[in-house]
Amino acid sequence: MQTNYWASHWPTEDGGAERQQVAGSILLGEATLTSKLAIASTMVVFRNPGELYLLCHTGGDDGISWVEQLDSLTLETIRRSVDMPGGLTWPGGLAVHANGSIYVVFGQHAHRLSPTLEIEAHQELPQRAPYNSFVVLRDGTLVTKNFGGARPGMDTHFEAASCELVALHPDDLRILDRYEVGQGSVARLSAHDQTAYVVGVESFVGIDFVDGAFVSTSVKQAPYRTADEGYGWDAVIADGSAWFLNNGAGSETFDGSLLEKGIATAPQQIVRVHLDSYVVEKYEVNDAPGGIVANPPAVDTNQKIVVGYDSAAGVVRAYRYAATGGTLLWQINLNHACHPLVFPESDLVMLNDFDPLLGADQIVLVRTSTGEIISRVATESPLQSVLFGAPGEANDLYLCSFTHVTRLQFQGNAST
């Protein structure tokens, strides 16, 4: 049981600080779609049974954020927080802490909210930059960092020279400590126990946080980036390794999808960092130039399968991995870009498939072991989701795009 997050089945983005995206099981059958227009939504999380919270924000250089509590079945709004200051826009984060409060990091601000969405604490963060979410360590400390990539309208090749980790006390959000990483980072943080993990633009970095301070002597680094290769995005911490995808540059040119938006000339790859040695391995997803991702791979530790993708070319590829190395299992063509969901008990992974001709995003459930497409349901979103999903409580799942929140429920009377 998690001691850093609330004891619900999905208290934070990707299900936990390790970003394993593991959603248990789902039984497929007749599908029912419920949709809510929500501009711009990012993610949903659960507190107590039936308590579903949605994070939304506006855009630009003076963005605001707010949280809505939704009916978990109808998606109707039950209550809404006040508008909260943000600043420079990049999608932020939402989590339910073990103390029961709801935390938001968006733009240059962190907020603590009650379960009924009243503000309990607020902290302006040190740098004029968007802070792209946060993780909660085992001791309850929140760790965030500034986003180090290009925003819309900026040079696609921009990479910040450095980024700074900021540790916040959960009671009042006061700053406990700060640590300069020494390289920029675009990816969201990951963590396990008291160790925070940073996918920098050149190296993967781990650092411990002990007794209220970052321990500089604990820092470990794994250089992963080679010539013509793009920087990495969010890392999944699973099976003794960190797993992420390279070639992240270009996502700020999103115009409804990430198709043909990549600028890297090196192959699209899954990057694996062994956490006992910080040795790096790579598994090729697509050897064509111009690859791009903006999210993590999917890892099914039960079957030892990792699923990567290239959102520019619409390629999804899976490997069965061993203690070292991996064997290609399958490859399919899907215009996937969102955070996957892994249903290991059902041998399924949730992906999306954007149809540029129809201008419609589709939720796709794929057999993890074979690549067979088992279910495909069109959503009402005219934009490709590059955001977060979540499993529900009634044989259902959710997916956010910049325009809609979608709930997909299955009757569960058919075999997976």
CSV table of C-alpha atoms in Angstrom, one decimal, residues 229-396:
chain,number,residue,atom,x,y,z
A,229,GLU,CA,19.1,11.9,-30.8
A,230,GLY,CA,16.3,13.9,-29.0
A,231,TYR,CA,15.9,14.2,-25.2
A,232,GLY,CA,13.9,11.8,-23.2
A,233,TRP,CA,10.4,12.1,-21.6
A,234,ASP,CA,8.8,10.7,-18.5
A,235,ALA,CA,10.3,7.6,-17.0
A,236,VAL,CA,8.6,4.4,-15.7
A,237,ILE,CA,10.3,2.9,-12.7
A,238,ALA,CA,9.7,-0.8,-12.9
A,239,ASP,CA,11.5,-4.2,-12.6
A,240,GLY,CA,14.7,-2.6,-11.3
A,241,SER,CA,15.0,-0.2,-14.3
A,242,ALA,CA,13.9,3.2,-15.5
A,243,TRP,CA,12.2,3.1,-18.9
A,244,PHE,CA,11.6,6.1,-21.1
A,245,LEU,CA,11.4,7.2,-24.8
A,246,ASN,CA,13.9,9.5,-26.6
A,247,ASN,CA,13.3,12.0,-29.3
A,248,GLY,CA,11.1,14.3,-27.3
A,249,ALA,CA,11.7,17.6,-29.2
A,250,GLY,CA,8.9,19.2,-31.2
A,251,SER,CA,5.8,18.5,-29.0
A,252,GLU,CA,5.2,22.3,-28.6
A,253,THR,CA,4.2,22.3,-32.3
A,254,PHE,CA,1.2,20.1,-31.5
A,255,ASP,CA,-1.6,21.3,-33.8
A,256,GLY,CA,-4.2,18.7,-33.0
A,257,SER,CA,-1.8,15.8,-33.3
A,258,LEU,CA,1.9,15.0,-33.1
A,259,LEU,CA,1.9,13.4,-36.6
A,260,GLU,CA,5.1,14.4,-38.5
A,261,LYS,CA,6.2,16.8,-35.7
A,262,GLY,CA,9.5,15.2,-34.8
A,263,ILE,CA,12.9,16.8,-35.6
A,264,ALA,CA,15.4,14.1,-34.4
A,265,THR,CA,17.3,12.3,-37.1
A,266,ALA,CA,18.4,9.3,-34.9
A,267,PRO,CA,16.0,6.3,-34.5
A,268,GLN,CA,13.1,6.4,-32.1
A,269,GLN,CA,14.0,4.2,-29.1
A,270,ILE,CA,13.0,2.9,-25.8
A,271,VAL,CA,15.8,3.8,-23.3
A,272,ARG,CA,16.3,1.4,-20.3
A,273,VAL,CA,18.5,2.4,-17.4
A,274,HIS,CA,19.4,-0.4,-15.0
A,275,LEU,CA,19.1,1.2,-11.5
A,276,ASP,CA,21.6,-1.1,-9.9
A,277,SER,CA,24.4,-0.1,-12.3
A,278,TYR,CA,23.1,2.9,-14.3
A,279,VAL,CA,24.0,1.0,-17.4
A,280,VAL,CA,21.9,2.1,-20.5
A,281,GLU,CA,20.3,-0.2,-23.1
A,282,LYS,CA,18.1,0.8,-26.0
A,283,TYR,CA,15.4,-0.9,-28.0
A,284,GLU,CA,14.5,0.4,-31.4
A,285,VAL,CA,10.9,1.5,-32.1
A,286,ASN,CA,11.4,3.1,-35.5
A,287,ASP,CA,14.5,3.6,-37.6
A,288,ALA,CA,13.1,6.4,-39.7
A,289,PRO,CA,14.1,10.0,-38.9
A,290,GLY,CA,11.7,12.5,-37.5
A,291,GLY,CA,10.5,10.5,-34.5
A,292,ILE,CA,8.7,12.2,-31.6
A,293,VAL,CA,7.1,11.3,-28.2
A,294,ALA,CA,5.7,13.3,-25.3
A,295,ASN,CA,4.9,10.5,-22.9
A,296,PRO,CA,6.2,7.3,-21.3
A,297,PRO,CA,6.2,3.7,-22.6
A,298,ALA,CA,4.1,1.0,-21.1
A,299,VAL,CA,5.7,-1.8,-19.0
A,300,ASP,CA,4.0,-5.0,-18.1
A,301,THR,CA,6.2,-6.5,-15.5
A,302,ASN,CA,4.1,-9.7,-15.2
A,303,GLN,CA,4.9,-10.6,-18.8
A,304,LYS,CA,8.2,-8.7,-19.1
A,305,ILE,CA,7.0,-6.7,-22.0
A,306,VAL,CA,7.8,-3.0,-22.8
A,307,VAL,CA,5.7,-1.1,-25.4
A,308,GLY,CA,7.2,1.9,-27.1
A,309,TYR,CA,5.9,4.2,-29.9
A,310,ASP,CA,6.7,6.9,-32.4
A,311,SER,CA,3.9,9.5,-32.4
A,312,ALA,CA,5.2,11.2,-35.5
A,313,ALA,CA,5.1,8.1,-37.7
A,314,GLY,CA,2.3,6.2,-36.0
A,315,VAL,CA,4.4,3.2,-35.0
A,316,VAL,CA,3.9,1.0,-31.9
A,317,ARG,CA,6.4,-1.7,-31.1
A,318,ALA,CA,6.7,-4.2,-28.2
A,319,TYR,CA,9.7,-6.1,-26.8
A,320,ARG,CA,9.9,-9.0,-24.3
A,321,TYR,CA,12.8,-8.0,-22.1
A,322,ALA,CA,15.1,-10.1,-20.0
A,323,ALA,CA,17.7,-9.3,-17.3
A,324,THR,CA,19.6,-7.6,-20.1
A,325,GLY,CA,18.4,-7.2,-23.7
A,326,GLY,CA,15.1,-7.9,-25.3
A,327,THR,CA,13.3,-9.7,-28.2
A,328,LEU,CA,11.0,-8.0,-30.6
A,329,LEU,CA,7.4,-9.3,-30.1
A,330,TRP,CA,5.2,-7.2,-32.5
A,331,GLN,CA,4.7,-4.0,-34.3
A,332,ILE,CA,1.5,-2.3,-35.3
A,333,ASN,CA,0.5,1.1,-36.9
A,334,LEU,CA,-1.4,3.3,-34.5
A,335,ASN,CA,-1.3,7.1,-34.2
A,336,HIS,CA,-0.7,6.9,-30.5
A,337,ALA,CA,0.4,9.7,-28.2
A,338,CYS,CA,-1.2,9.7,-24.8
A,339,HIS,CA,-0.1,8.1,-21.5
A,340,PRO,CA,-0.8,4.4,-21.9
A,341,LEU,CA,-2.7,2.3,-19.3
A,342,VAL,CA,-1.6,-1.3,-18.5
A,343,PHE,CA,-4.1,-3.9,-17.6
A,344,PRO,CA,-1.8,-6.8,-16.7
A,345,GLU,CA,-4.5,-9.1,-15.4
A,346,SER,CA,-6.3,-8.9,-18.8
A,347,ASP,CA,-3.2,-8.9,-21.0
A,348,LEU,CA,-4.3,-5.5,-22.4
A,349,VAL,CA,-2.8,-2.1,-22.9
A,350,MET,CA,-4.8,1.1,-23.6
A,351,LEU,CA,-3.5,3.2,-26.4
A,352,ASN,CA,-5.1,5.8,-28.6
A,353,ASP,CA,-5.3,6.1,-32.4
A,354,PHE,CA,-5.9,9.5,-34.0
A,355,ASP,CA,-7.6,9.6,-37.4
A,356,PRO,CA,-6.5,12.8,-39.1
A,357,LEU,CA,-9.0,12.5,-41.9
A,358,LEU,CA,-12.0,12.2,-39.6
A,359,GLY,CA,-10.4,14.5,-37.0
A,360,ALA,CA,-11.3,12.1,-34.2
A,361,ASP,CA,-9.4,10.3,-31.5
A,362,GLN,CA,-10.0,6.7,-30.7
A,363,ILE,CA,-9.4,4.6,-27.6
A,364,VAL,CA,-7.8,1.3,-28.5
A,365,LEU,CA,-7.2,-1.7,-26.3
A,366,VAL,CA,-4.4,-3.9,-27.6
A,367,ARG,CA,-3.4,-7.4,-26.5
A,368,THR,CA,-0.1,-6.8,-24.8
A,369,SER,CA,1.4,-10.2,-25.7
A,370,THR,CA,0.5,-10.2,-29.4
A,371,GLY,CA,-0.4,-6.7,-30.6
A,372,GLU,CA,-3.9,-7.7,-31.6
A,373,ILE,CA,-6.4,-4.9,-31.5
A,374,ILE,CA,-9.2,-6.1,-29.3
A,375,SER,CA,-11.4,-3.0,-29.0
A,376,ARG,CA,-11.6,0.4,-30.8
A,377,VAL,CA,-14.0,3.1,-29.7
A,378,ALA,CA,-14.2,6.6,-31.2
A,379,THR,CA,-14.3,9.5,-28.8
A,380,GLU,CA,-15.8,13.0,-29.3
A,381,SER,CA,-12.4,14.6,-29.0
A,382,PRO,CA,-11.3,16.3,-32.3
A,383,LEU,CA,-7.7,16.4,-30.9
A,384,GLN,CA,-5.3,13.6,-30.4
A,385,SER,CA,-4.9,13.0,-26.7
A,386,VAL,CA,-1.3,13.6,-25.4
A,387,LEU,CA,-2.5,13.5,-21.9
A,388,PHE,CA,-3.5,11.1,-19.1
A,389,GLY,CA,-5.9,8.2,-18.7
A,390,ALA,CA,-7.2,6.5,-15.5
A,391,PRO,CA,-9.0,3.3,-14.7
A,392,GLY,CA,-12.4,3.7,-13.1
A,393,GLU,CA,-14.3,1.7,-10.5
A,394,ALA,CA,-17.1,0.2,-12.7
A,395,ASN,CA,-15.2,-1.7,-15.4
A,396,ASP,CA,-14.4,1.6,-17.1
